[in-house]
PDB file of N, CA and C in Angstrom:
ATOM      1  N   MET A   1      78.259 -35.617 133.116  1.00  0.00           N
ATOM      2  CA  MET A   1      79.210 -34.709 131.944  1.00  0.00           C
ATOM      3  C   MET A   1      80.684 -35.542 131.888  1.00  0.00           C
ATOM      4  N   ASN A   2      81.337 -35.729 132.476  1.00  0.00           N
ATOM      5  CA  ASN A   2      82.496 -36.535 132.513  1.00  0.00           C
ATOM      6  C   ASN A   2      82.320 -37.734 131.758  1.00  0.00           C
ATOM      7  N   LYS A   3      81.091 -38.563 131.942  1.00  0.00           N
ATOM      8  CA  LYS A   3      80.925 -39.807 131.394  1.00  0.00           C
ATOM      9  C   LYS A   3      80.628 -39.510 129.829  1.00  0.00           C
ATOM     10  N   LEU A   4      80.012 -38.768 129.443  1.00  0.00           N
ATOM     11  CA  LEU A   4      79.642 -38.394 128.430  1.00  0.00           C
ATOM     12  C   LEU A   4      80.682 -38.056 127.406  1.00  0.00           C
ATOM     13  N   ILE A   5      81.561 -37.212 127.806  1.00  0.00           N
ATOM     14  CA  ILE A   5      83.125 -36.879 127.036  1.00  0.00           C
ATOM     15  C   ILE A   5      83.840 -38.132 127.004  1.00  0.00           C
ATOM     16  N   ALA A   6      83.910 -38.907 127.832  1.00  0.00           N
ATOM     17  CA  ALA A   6      84.421 -40.034 128.157  1.00  0.00           C
ATOM     18  C   ALA A   6      84.324 -41.220 126.689  1.00  0.00           C
ATOM     19  N   ALA A   7      82.709 -41.157 126.986  1.00  0.00           N
ATOM     20  CA  ALA A   7      82.268 -42.111 125.699  1.00  0.00           C
ATOM     21  C   ALA A   7      82.637 -41.708 124.580  1.00  0.00           C
ATOM     22  N   LEU A   8      82.339 -40.502 124.613  1.00  0.00           N
ATOM     23  CA  LEU A   8      82.359 -39.851 123.187  1.00  0.00           C
ATOM     24  C   LEU A   8      84.003 -40.040 122.516  1.00  0.00           C
ATOM     25  N   ILE A   9      84.801 -39.735 123.489  1.00  0.00           N
ATOM     26  CA  ILE A   9      86.338 -40.034 123.302  1.00  0.00           C
ATOM     27  C   ILE A   9      86.689 -41.316 122.809  1.00  0.00           C
ATOM     28  N   ALA A  10      86.092 -42.726 123.621  1.00  0.00           N
ATOM     29  CA  ALA A  10      86.327 -43.928 123.110  1.00  0.00           C
ATOM     30  C   ALA A  10      85.505 -44.282 121.811  1.00  0.00           C
ATOM     31  N   GLY A  11      84.314 -43.490 121.974  1.00  0.00           N
ATOM     32  CA  GLY A  11      83.964 -43.847 119.946  1.00  0.00           C
ATOM     33  C   GLY A  11      84.641 -43.720 119.488  1.00  0.00           C
ATOM     34  N   LEU A  12      85.655 -42.445 119.457  1.00  0.00           N
ATOM     35  CA  LEU A  12      86.528 -41.941 118.359  1.00  0.00           C
ATOM     36  C   LEU A  12      87.624 -42.662 118.138  1.00  0.00           C
ATOM     37  N   PHE A  13      88.085 -43.435 119.224  1.00  0.00           N
ATOM     38  CA  PHE A  13      89.412 -44.213 118.992  1.00  0.00           C
ATOM     39  C   PHE A  13      88.594 -45.671 118.496  1.00  0.00           C
ATOM     40  N   ALA A  14      87.610 -46.039 118.871  1.00  0.00           N
ATOM     41  CA  ALA A  14      86.971 -47.435 118.420  1.00  0.00           C
ATOM     42  C   ALA A  14      87.034 -47.088 117.001  1.00  0.00           C
ATOM     43  N   THR A  15      86.694 -45.810 116.566  1.00  0.00           N
ATOM     44  CA  THR A  15      86.011 -45.609 115.039  1.00  0.00           C
ATOM     45  C   THR A  15      87.529 -45.613 114.171  1.00  0.00           C
ATOM     46  N   SER A  16      88.638 -45.187 114.869  1.00  0.00           N
ATOM     47  CA  SER A  16      89.830 -45.146 113.894  1.00  0.00           C
ATOM     48  C   SER A  16      90.203 -46.060 113.828  1.00  0.00           C
ATOM     49  N   VAL A  17      90.056 -47.244 114.573  1.00  0.00           N
ATOM     50  CA  VAL A  17      90.788 -48.734 114.796  1.00  0.00           C
ATOM     51  C   VAL A  17      90.089 -49.510 113.422  1.00  0.00           C
ATOM     52  N   PHE A  18      88.778 -49.019 113.252  1.00  0.00           N
ATOM     53  CA  PHE A  18      88.142 -49.620 112.296  1.00  0.00           C
ATOM     54  C   PHE A  18      88.327 -49.038 110.763  1.00  0.00           C
ATOM     55  N   ALA A  19      88.747 -47.597 110.795  1.00  0.00           N
ATOM     56  CA  ALA A  19      88.697 -46.902 109.836  1.00  0.00           C
ATOM     57  C   ALA A  19      90.125 -47.591 108.850  1.00  0.00           C
ATOM     58  N   GLN A  20      91.106 -47.851 109.726  1.00  0.00           N
ATOM     59  CA  GLN A  20      92.549 -48.657 109.431  1.00  0.00           C
ATOM     60  C   GLN A  20      92.672 -50.093 108.736  1.00  0.00           C
ATOM     61  N   ALA A  21      91.668 -50.054 107.486  1.00  0.00           N
ATOM     62  CA  ALA A  21      91.475 -51.520 107.004  1.00  0.00           C
ATOM     63  C   ALA A  21      93.140 -52.034 105.988  1.00  0.00           C
ATOM     64  N   THR A  22      93.263 -53.040 105.889  1.00  0.00           N
ATOM     65  CA  THR A  22      93.974 -53.280 105.483  1.00  0.00           C
ATOM     66  C   THR A  22      93.955 -53.013 103.657  1.00  0.00           C
ATOM     67  N   ALA A  23      94.965 -52.809 103.000  1.00  0.00           N
ATOM     68  CA  ALA A  23      94.686 -52.958 101.775  1.00  0.00           C
ATOM     69  C   ALA A  23      94.726 -53.693 100.980  1.00  0.00           C
ATOM     70  N   PRO A  24      93.723 -53.881  99.828  1.00  0.00           N
ATOM     71  CA  PRO A  24      93.187 -54.893  99.275  1.00  0.00           C
ATOM     72  C   PRO A  24      94.403 -55.769  98.315  1.00  0.00           C
ATOM     73  N   ALA A  25      94.543 -56.605  98.201  1.00  0.00           N
ATOM     74  CA  ALA A  25      95.327 -57.289  97.361  1.00  0.00           C
ATOM     75  C   ALA A  25      95.296 -56.706  95.834  1.00  0.00           C
ATOM     76  N   ALA A  26      96.092 -57.187  94.959  1.00  0.00           N
ATOM     77  CA  ALA A  26      96.218 -56.579  93.749  1.00  0.00           C
ATOM     78  C   ALA A  26      94.705 -56.525  92.836  1.00  0.00           C
ATOM     79  N   PRO A  27      94.701 -55.324  92.526  1.00  0.00           N
ATOM     80  CA  PRO A  27      93.116 -54.820  91.616  1.00  0.00           C
ATOM     81  C   PRO A  27      93.427 -56.445  90.463  1.00  0.00           C
ATOM     82  N   ALA A  28      91.947 -56.193  90.432  1.00  0.00           N
ATOM     83  CA  ALA A  28      91.802 -57.702  89.101  1.00  0.00           C
ATOM     84  C   ALA A  28      91.942 -56.918  88.147  1.00  0.00           C
ATOM     85  N   PRO A  29      92.592 -57.431  87.323  1.00  0.00           N
ATOM     86  CA  PRO A  29      92.934 -56.636  85.552  1.00  0.00           C
ATOM     87  C   PRO A  29      91.795 -56.552  85.149  1.00  0.00           C
ATOM     88  N   ALA A  30      91.957 -55.555  84.029  1.00  0.00           N
ATOM     89  CA  ALA A  30      90.363 -55.275  83.413  1.00  0.00           C
ATOM     90  C   ALA A  30      90.278 -56.531  82.215  1.00  0.00           C
ATOM     91  N   PRO A  31      88.872 -57.083  81.999  1.00  0.00           N
ATOM     92  CA  PRO A  31      88.803 -58.056  81.337  1.00  0.00           C
ATOM     93  C   PRO A  31      89.126 -57.541  79.514  1.00  0.00           C
ATOM     94  N   ALA A  32      89.525 -58.069  78.627  1.00  0.00           N
ATOM     95  CA  ALA A  32      90.171 -57.990  77.656  1.00  0.00           C
ATOM     96  C   ALA A  32      89.035 -57.683  76.789  1.00  0.00           C
ATOM     97  N   PRO A  33      88.953 -56.758  76.050  1.00  0.00           N
ATOM     98  CA  PRO A  33      87.934 -56.507  74.894  1.00  0.00           C
ATOM     99  C   PRO A  33      87.268 -57.629  74.299  1.00  0.00           C
ATOM    100  N   THR A  34      86.157 -58.251  74.219  1.00  0.00           N
ATOM    101  CA  THR A  34      85.804 -59.039  73.260  1.00  0.00           C
ATOM    102  C   THR A  34      84.563 -58.955  72.286  1.00  0.00           C
ATOM    103  N   LYS A  35      84.478 -59.698  71.432  1.00  0.00           N
ATOM    104  CA  LYS A  35      83.348 -59.134  70.287  1.00  0.00           C
ATOM    105  C   LYS A  35      82.220 -58.627  70.556  1.00  0.00           C
ATOM    106  N   THR A  36      81.660 -59.338  71.875  1.00  0.00           N
ATOM    107  CA  THR A  36      80.483 -58.785  72.176  1.00  0.00           C
ATOM    108  C   THR A  36      80.421 -57.145  72.843  1.00  0.00           C
ATOM    109  N   MET A  37      81.659 -57.066  73.272  1.00  0.00           N
ATOM    110  CA  MET A  37      81.869 -55.490  73.629  1.00  0.00           C
ATOM    111  C   MET A  37      81.837 -54.708  72.858  1.00  0.00           C
ATOM    112  N   LYS A  38      82.487 -54.991  71.754  1.00  0.00           N
ATOM    113  CA  LYS A  38      82.767 -54.392  70.578  1.00  0.00           C
ATOM    114  C   LYS A  38      81.587 -53.804  69.923  1.00  0.00           C
ATOM    115  N   ALA A  39      80.716 -54.816  69.967  1.00  0.00           N
ATOM    116  CA  ALA A  39      79.192 -54.857  69.179  1.00  0.00           C
ATOM    117  C   ALA A  39      78.255 -54.024  70.102  1.00  0.00           C
ATOM    118  N   GLU A  40      78.583 -53.960  71.243  1.00  0.00           N
ATOM    119  CA  GLU A  40      77.963 -53.247  71.637  1.00  0.00           C
ATOM    120  C   GLU A  40      78.311 -51.750  71.969  1.00  0.00           C
ATOM    121  N   SER A  41      79.887 -51.493  71.892  1.00  0.00           N
ATOM    122  CA  SER A  41      80.204 -49.892  71.884  1.00  0.00           C
ATOM    123  C   SER A  41      79.449 -49.396  70.577  1.00  0.00           C
ATOM    124  N   LYS A  42      79.669 -50.104  69.263  1.00  0.00           N
ATOM    125  CA  LYS A  42      79.167 -49.641  67.989  1.00  0.00           C
ATOM    126  C   LYS A  42      77.776 -49.371  68.040  1.00  0.00           C
ATOM    127  N   GLU A  43      76.994 -50.097  68.828  1.00  0.00           N
ATOM    128  CA  GLU A  43      75.362 -50.402  69.164  1.00  0.00           C
ATOM    129  C   GLU A  43      75.386 -48.559  69.519  1.00  0.00           C
ATOM    130  N   THR A  44      75.872 -48.489  70.907  1.00  0.00           N
ATOM    131  CA  THR A  44      75.872 -47.304  71.372  1.00  0.00           C
ATOM    132  C   THR A  44      76.344 -46.003  70.671  1.00  0.00           C
ATOM    133  N   LYS A  45      77.150 -46.274  69.624  1.00  0.00           N
ATOM    134  CA  LYS A  45      77.767 -45.001  69.044  1.00  0.00           C
ATOM    135  C   LYS A  45      76.365 -44.896  67.937  1.00  0.00           C
ATOM    136  N   ALA A  46      75.669 -45.821  67.500  1.00  0.00           N
ATOM    137  CA  ALA A  46      74.735 -45.721  66.111  1.00  0.00           C
ATOM    138  C   ALA A  46      73.641 -45.247  67.308  1.00  0.00           C
ATOM    139  N   ASP A  47      73.508 -45.196  68.508  1.00  0.00           N
ATOM    140  CA  ASP A  47      72.175 -44.593  69.261  1.00  0.00           C
ATOM    141  C   ASP A  47      72.548 -43.306  69.495  1.00  0.00           C
ATOM    142  N   VAL A  48      73.674 -42.937  69.786  1.00  0.00           N
ATOM    143  CA  VAL A  48      74.103 -41.806  70.019  1.00  0.00           C
ATOM    144  C   VAL A  48      74.041 -40.683  68.459  1.00  0.00           C
ATOM    145  N   LYS A  49      74.278 -41.423  67.329  1.00  0.00           N
ATOM    146  CA  LYS A  49      74.447 -40.708  66.325  1.00  0.00           C
ATOM    147  C   LYS A  49      72.721 -40.308  66.108  1.00  0.00           C
ATOM    148  N   ALA A  50      71.870 -41.529  66.168  1.00  0.00           N
ATOM    149  CA  ALA A  50      70.699 -41.415  65.771  1.00  0.00           C
ATOM    150  C   ALA A  50      69.819 -39.897  66.876  1.00  0.00           C
ATOM    151  N   ASP A  51      70.307 -40.416  67.697  1.00  0.00           N
ATOM    152  CA  ASP A  51      69.690 -39.152  68.713  1.00  0.00           C
ATOM    153  C   ASP A  51      70.287 -37.448  68.458  1.00  0.00           C
ATOM    154  N   ALA A  52      71.370 -37.885  67.878  1.00  0.00           N
ATOM    155  CA  ALA A  52      71.738 -36.308  67.521  1.00  0.00           C
ATOM    156  C   ALA A  52      70.884 -36.257  66.500  1.00  0.00           C
ATOM    157  N   LYS A  53      71.107 -36.921  65.290  1.00  0.00           N
ATOM    158  CA  LYS A  53      70.094 -36.529  64.013  1.00  0.00           C
ATOM    159  C   LYS A  53      68.843 -35.849  64.506  1.00  0.00           C
ATOM    160  N   GLU A  54      68.201 -36.827  65.474  1.00  0.00           N
ATOM    161  CA  GLU A  54      66.745 -36.332  65.536  1.00  0.00           C
ATOM    162  C   GLU A  54      66.834 -35.140  66.290  1.00  0.00           C
ATOM    163  N   ALA A  55      67.784 -35.084  67.265  1.00  0.00           N
ATOM    164  CA  ALA A  55      67.810 -33.335  67.900  1.00  0.00           C
ATOM    165  C   ALA A  55      68.008 -32.449  66.587  1.00  0.00           C
ATOM    166  N   LYS A  56      68.776 -32.639  65.996  1.00  0.00           N
ATOM    167  CA  LYS A  56      69.218 -31.742  64.788  1.00  0.00           C
ATOM    168  C   LYS A  56      67.402 -31.552  64.082  1.00  0.00           C
ATOM    169  N   THR A  57      66.778 -32.311  63.905  1.00  0.00           N
ATOM    170  CA  THR A  57      65.740 -32.379  62.948  1.00  0.00           C
ATOM    171  C   THR A  57      64.803 -31.774  63.857  1.00  0.00           C
ATOM    172  N   ASP A  58      64.577 -31.927  65.069  1.00  0.00           N
ATOM    173  CA  ASP A  58      63.669 -31.081  66.053  1.00  0.00           C
ATOM    174  C   ASP A  58      63.959 -29.684  66.139  1.00  0.00           C
ATOM    175  N   ALA A  59      65.332 -29.468  65.983  1.00  0.00           N
ATOM    176  CA  ALA A  59      66.014 -28.040  65.963  1.00  0.00           C
ATOM    177  C   ALA A  59      65.300 -27.266  64.649  1.00  0.00           C
ATOM    178  N   LYS A  60      65.328 -28.105  64.158  1.00  0.00           N
ATOM    179  CA  LYS A  60      65.165 -27.341  62.263  1.00  0.00           C
ATOM    180  C   LYS A  60      63.699 -26.871  62.252  1.00  0.00           C
ATOM    181  N   ALA A  61      62.646 -28.053  63.089  1.00  0.00           N
ATOM    182  CA  ALA A  61      61.235 -27.975  62.814  1.00  0.00           C
ATOM    183  C   ALA A  61      60.906 -26.858  63.492  1.00  0.00           C
ATOM    184  N   ASP A  62      61.459 -26.618  64.959  1.00  0.00           N
ATOM    185  CA  ASP A  62      61.535 -25.540  65.953  1.00  0.00           C
ATOM    186  C   ASP A  62      61.745 -24.298  65.326  1.00  0.00           C
ATOM    187  N   ALA A  63      62.959 -24.336  64.481  1.00  0.00           N
ATOM    188  CA  ALA A  63      63.198 -23.079  63.809  1.00  0.00           C
ATOM    189  C   ALA A  63      62.284 -22.619  62.568  1.00  0.00           C
ATOM    190  N   LYS A  64      61.828 -23.687  61.937  1.00  0.00           N
ATOM    191  CA  LYS A  64      60.989 -23.218  61.157  1.00  0.00           C
ATOM    192  C   LYS A  64      59.173 -22.604  61.558  1.00  0.00           C
ATOM    193  N   ALA A  65      59.118 -23.210  62.894  1.00  0.00           N
ATOM    194  CA  ALA A  65      58.065 -22.848  63.255  1.00  0.00           C
ATOM    195  C   ALA A  65      58.143 -21.434  63.843  1.00  0.00           C
ATOM    196  N   ALA A  66      59.310 -21.287  64.419  1.00  0.00           N
ATOM    197  CA  ALA A  66      59.291 -20.110  64.853  1.00  0.00           C
ATOM    198  C   ALA A  66      59.531 -19.003  63.576  1.00  0.00           C
ATOM    199  N   ASP A  67      60.184 -18.881  62.709  1.00  0.00           N
ATOM    200  CA  ASP A  67      59.926 -18.532  61.405  1.00  0.00           C
ATOM    201  C   ASP A  67      58.573 -18.274  60.926  1.00  0.00           C
ATOM    202  N   ALA A  68      57.541 -18.998  60.769  1.00  0.00           N
ATOM    203  CA  ALA A  68      56.328 -18.928  60.473  1.00  0.00           C
ATOM    204  C   ALA A  68      55.620 -17.985  61.429  1.00  0.00           C
ATOM    205  N   LYS A  69      56.171 -18.077  62.538  1.00  0.00           N
ATOM    206  CA  LYS A  69      55.169 -17.223  63.902  1.00  0.00           C
ATOM    207  C   LYS A  69      55.404 -16.010  63.423  1.00  0.00           C
ATOM    208  N   SER A  70      56.678 -15.946  63.160  1.00  0.00           N
ATOM    209  CA  SER A  70      57.527 -14.340  62.530  1.00  0.00           C
ATOM    210  C   SER A  70      56.493 -13.587  61.802  1.00  0.00           C
ATOM    211  N   ASP A  71      56.557 -14.742  60.672  1.00  0.00           N
ATOM    212  CA  ASP A  71      55.919 -14.350  59.487  1.00  0.00           C
ATOM    213  C   ASP A  71      54.758 -13.668  59.799  1.00  0.00           C
ATOM    214  N   ALA A  72      53.994 -14.730  60.518  1.00  0.00           N
ATOM    215  CA  ALA A  72      52.585 -14.303  60.726  1.00  0.00           C
ATOM    216  C   ALA A  72      52.636 -12.813  61.357  1.00  0.00           C
ATOM    217  N   LYS A  73      53.418 -12.891  62.357  1.00  0.00           N
ATOM    218  CA  LYS A  73      53.088 -11.574  62.923  1.00  0.00           C
ATOM    219  C   LYS A  73      53.705 -10.362  62.445  1.00  0.00           C
ATOM    220  N   VAL A  74      54.169 -10.305  61.300  1.00  0.00           N
ATOM    221  CA  VAL A  74      54.800  -9.058  60.340  1.00  0.00           C
ATOM    222  C   VAL A  74      53.620  -9.279  59.409  1.00  0.00           C
ATOM    223  N   SER A  75      52.895  -9.912  58.817  1.00  0.00           N
ATOM    224  CA  SER A  75      51.937  -9.823  58.033  1.00  0.00           C
ATOM    225  C   SER A  75      50.459  -9.305  58.700  1.00  0.00           C
ATOM    226  N   LYS A  76      50.602  -9.659  60.298  1.00  0.00           N
ATOM    227  CA  LYS A  76      49.566  -8.988  60.631  1.00  0.00           C
ATOM    228  C   LYS A  76      49.624  -7.444  61.169  1.00  0.00           C
ATOM    229  N   THR A  77      50.751  -7.303  61.403  1.00  0.00           N
ATOM    230  CA  THR A  77      51.416  -5.727  61.715  1.00  0.00           C
ATOM    231  C   THR A  77      50.793  -4.917  60.355  1.00  0.00           C
ATOM    232  N   LYS A  78      51.550  -5.698  59.113  1.00  0.00           N
ATOM    233  CA  LYS A  78      51.229  -4.777  57.987  1.00  0.00           C
ATOM    234  C   LYS A  78      49.429  -4.568  57.698  1.00  0.00           C
ATOM    235  N   ALA A  79      48.910  -5.851  58.367  1.00  0.00           N
ATOM    236  CA  ALA A  79      47.563  -5.352  58.164  1.00  0.00           C
ATOM    237  C   ALA A  79      47.414  -4.431  58.597  1.00  0.00           C
ATOM    238  N   HIS A  80      47.308  -4.177  60.316  1.00  0.00           N
ATOM    239  CA  HIS A  80      47.102  -3.575  60.955  1.00  0.00           C
ATOM    240  C   HIS A  80      47.369  -1.999  60.537  1.00  0.00           C
ATOM    241  N   GLU A  81      48.301  -1.949  59.974  1.00  0.00           N
ATOM    242  CA  GLU A  81      48.624  -0.582  59.419  1.00  0.00           C
ATOM    243  C   GLU A  81      48.164   0.144  58.541  1.00  0.00           C
ATOM    244  N   LYS A  82      47.239  -1.123  57.409  1.00  0.00           N
ATOM    245  CA  LYS A  82      46.700  -0.790  56.156  1.00  0.00           C
ATOM    246  C   LYS A  82      45.514  -0.250  56.902  1.00  0.00           C
ATOM    247  N   ALA A  83      44.931  -0.906  57.713  1.00  0.00           N
ATOM    248  CA  ALA A  83      43.717  -0.331  58.507  1.00  0.00           C
ATOM    249  C   ALA A  83      43.896   0.670  58.828  1.00  0.00           C
ATOM    250  N   VAL A  84      44.437   0.840  59.712  1.00  0.00           N
ATOM    251  CA  VAL A  84      44.783   2.151  60.312  1.00  0.00           C
ATOM    252  C   VAL A  84      44.687   3.423  59.447  1.00  0.00           C
ATOM    253  N   LYS A  85      45.851   3.175  58.381  1.00  0.00           N
ATOM    254  CA  LYS A  85      45.751   4.471  57.188  1.00  0.00           C
ATOM    255  C   LYS A  85      44.100   4.562  56.590  1.00  0.00           C
ATOM    256  N   ALA A  86      43.599   3.522  56.290  1.00  0.00           N
ATOM    257  CA  ALA A  86      42.255   3.488  55.549  1.00  0.00           C
ATOM    258  C   ALA A  86      41.344   3.931  56.488  1.00  0.00           C
ATOM    259  N   LYS A  87      41.364   3.856  57.844  1.00  0.00           N
ATOM    260  CA  LYS A  87      40.401   4.580  58.604  1.00  0.00           C
ATOM    261  C   LYS A  87      40.658   5.861  58.774  1.00  0.00           C
ATOM    262  N   THR A  88      42.031   6.311  58.900  1.00  0.00           N
ATOM    263  CA  THR A  88      42.473   7.920  58.846  1.00  0.00           C
ATOM    264  C   THR A  88      41.857   9.000  57.890  1.00  0.00           C
ATOM    265  N   LYS A  89      42.047   7.979  56.546  1.00  0.00           N
ATOM    266  CA  LYS A  89      41.944   8.793  55.355  1.00  0.00           C
ATOM    267  C   LYS A  89      40.204   8.658  55.404  1.00  0.00           C
ATOM    268  N   ALA A  90      39.526   7.707  55.493  1.00  0.00           N
ATOM    269  CA  ALA A  90      38.184   7.925  55.795  1.00  0.00           C
ATOM    270  C   ALA A  90      37.705   9.002  56.463  1.00  0.00           C
ATOM    271  N   LYS A  91      38.216   9.111  57.566  1.00  0.00           N
ATOM    272  CA  LYS A  91      37.811  10.186  58.855  1.00  0.00           C
ATOM    273  C   LYS A  91      38.252  11.695  57.971  1.00  0.00           C
ATOM    274  N   ALA A  92      39.334  11.667  57.660  1.00  0.00           N
ATOM    275  CA  ALA A  92      39.734  12.711  56.855  1.00  0.00           C
ATOM    276  C   ALA A  92      38.631  12.950  55.309  1.00  0.00           C
ATOM    277  N   ASP A  93      38.193  12.132  54.995  1.00  0.00           N
ATOM    278  CA  ASP A  93      37.076  12.759  54.132  1.00  0.00           C
ATOM    279  C   ASP A  93      36.176  12.815  54.406  1.00  0.00           C
ATOM    280  N   SER A  94      35.398  12.084  55.556  1.00  0.00           N
ATOM    281  CA  SER A  94      34.330  12.346  56.238  1.00  0.00           C
ATOM    282  C   SER A  94      34.338  13.908  56.644  1.00  0.00           C
ATOM    283  N   THR A  95      35.439  14.326  57.367  1.00  0.00           N
ATOM    284  CA  THR A  95      35.488  15.862  57.783  1.00  0.00           C
ATOM    285  C   THR A  95      35.506  16.814  56.607  1.00  0.00           C
ATOM    286  N   ALA A  96      36.291  16.275  55.376  1.00  0.00           N
ATOM    287  CA  ALA A  96      36.247  17.615  54.509  1.00  0.00           C
ATOM    288  C   ALA A  96      35.034  17.354  53.709  1.00  0.00           C
ATOM    289  N   ALA A  97      34.413  16.408  53.752  1.00  0.00           N
ATOM    290  CA  ALA A  97      32.766  16.203  53.233  1.00  0.00           C
ATOM    291  C   ALA A  97      31.892  17.179  54.221  1.00  0.00           C
ATOM    292  N   LYS A  98      32.148  17.371  55.286  1.00  0.00           N
ATOM    293  CA  LYS A  98      31.291  17.823  55.988  1.00  0.00           C
ATOM    294  C   LYS A  98      31.616  19.398  55.970  1.00  0.00           C
ATOM    295  N   ALA A  99      33.034  19.564  55.923  1.00  0.00           N
ATOM    296  CA  ALA A  99      33.095  20.834  55.873  1.00  0.00           C
ATOM    297  C   ALA A  99      32.865  21.767  54.691  1.00  0.00           C
ATOM    298  N   ASP A 100      32.710  20.811  53.461  1.00  0.00           N
ATOM    299  CA  ASP A 100      32.167  21.372  52.566  1.00  0.00           C
ATOM    300  C   ASP A 100      30.743  21.722  52.353  1.00  0.00           C
ATOM    301  N   ALA A 101      29.729  20.575  53.129  1.00  0.00           N
ATOM    302  CA  ALA A 101      28.508  20.491  53.170  1.00  0.00           C
ATOM    303  C   ALA A 101      28.222  22.150  53.573  1.00  0.00           C
ATOM    304  N   LYS A 102      29.020  22.452  54.922  1.00  0.00           N
ATOM    305  CA  LYS A 102      28.689  23.532  55.903  1.00  0.00           C
ATOM    306  C   LYS A 102      29.187  24.463  54.885  1.00  0.00           C
ATOM    307  N   ALA A 103      30.104  24.617  54.400  1.00  0.00           N
ATOM    308  CA  ALA A 103      30.382  25.807  53.250  1.00  0.00           C
ATOM    309  C   ALA A 103      29.425  25.948  52.796  1.00  0.00           C
ATOM    310  N   ASP A 104      28.659  24.937  52.029  1.00  0.00           N
ATOM    311  CA  ASP A 104      27.734  25.274  50.470  1.00  0.00           C
ATOM    312  C   ASP A 104      26.310  25.727  51.475  1.00  0.00           C
ATOM    313  N   ALA A 105      26.098  25.003  52.637  1.00  0.00           N
ATOM    314  CA  ALA A 105      24.815  25.690  53.427  1.00  0.00           C
ATOM    315  C   ALA A 105      24.937  27.270  54.081  1.00  0.00           C
ATOM    316  N   ALA A 106      26.360  27.402  54.110  1.00  0.00           N
ATOM    317  CA  ALA A 106      26.357  28.693  54.641  1.00  0.00           C
ATOM    318  C   ALA A 106      26.286  29.976  53.356  1.00  0.00           C
ATOM    319  N   LYS A 107      26.471  29.564  51.840  1.00  0.00           N
ATOM    320  CA  LYS A 107      26.256  30.456  50.686  1.00  0.00           C
ATOM    321  C   LYS A 107      25.207  30.579  50.534  1.00  0.00           C
TER     322      LYS A 107
END
């Protein structure tokens, strides 16, 4: 156990010695912008604008599709309501006709 602790402490001291590296000399100055760098930045900006325009177009298409879907849902609901009304009216007419038939038969 004592040997293990001694080895761990020795390793700790050894790593601390290597961790204290000398500071590097002066950092290299950044290169001056050149024509190729400017052209690349313009190209990058154009790509970003194209991507944004494409995303905007996709968003509009998605909105139109969602709007069409909701319109279809509304028209389907209206058609269903009309069908239900027609069915209840037909049932009421049928019930009234049966009642009239029974009344005529009873006379």
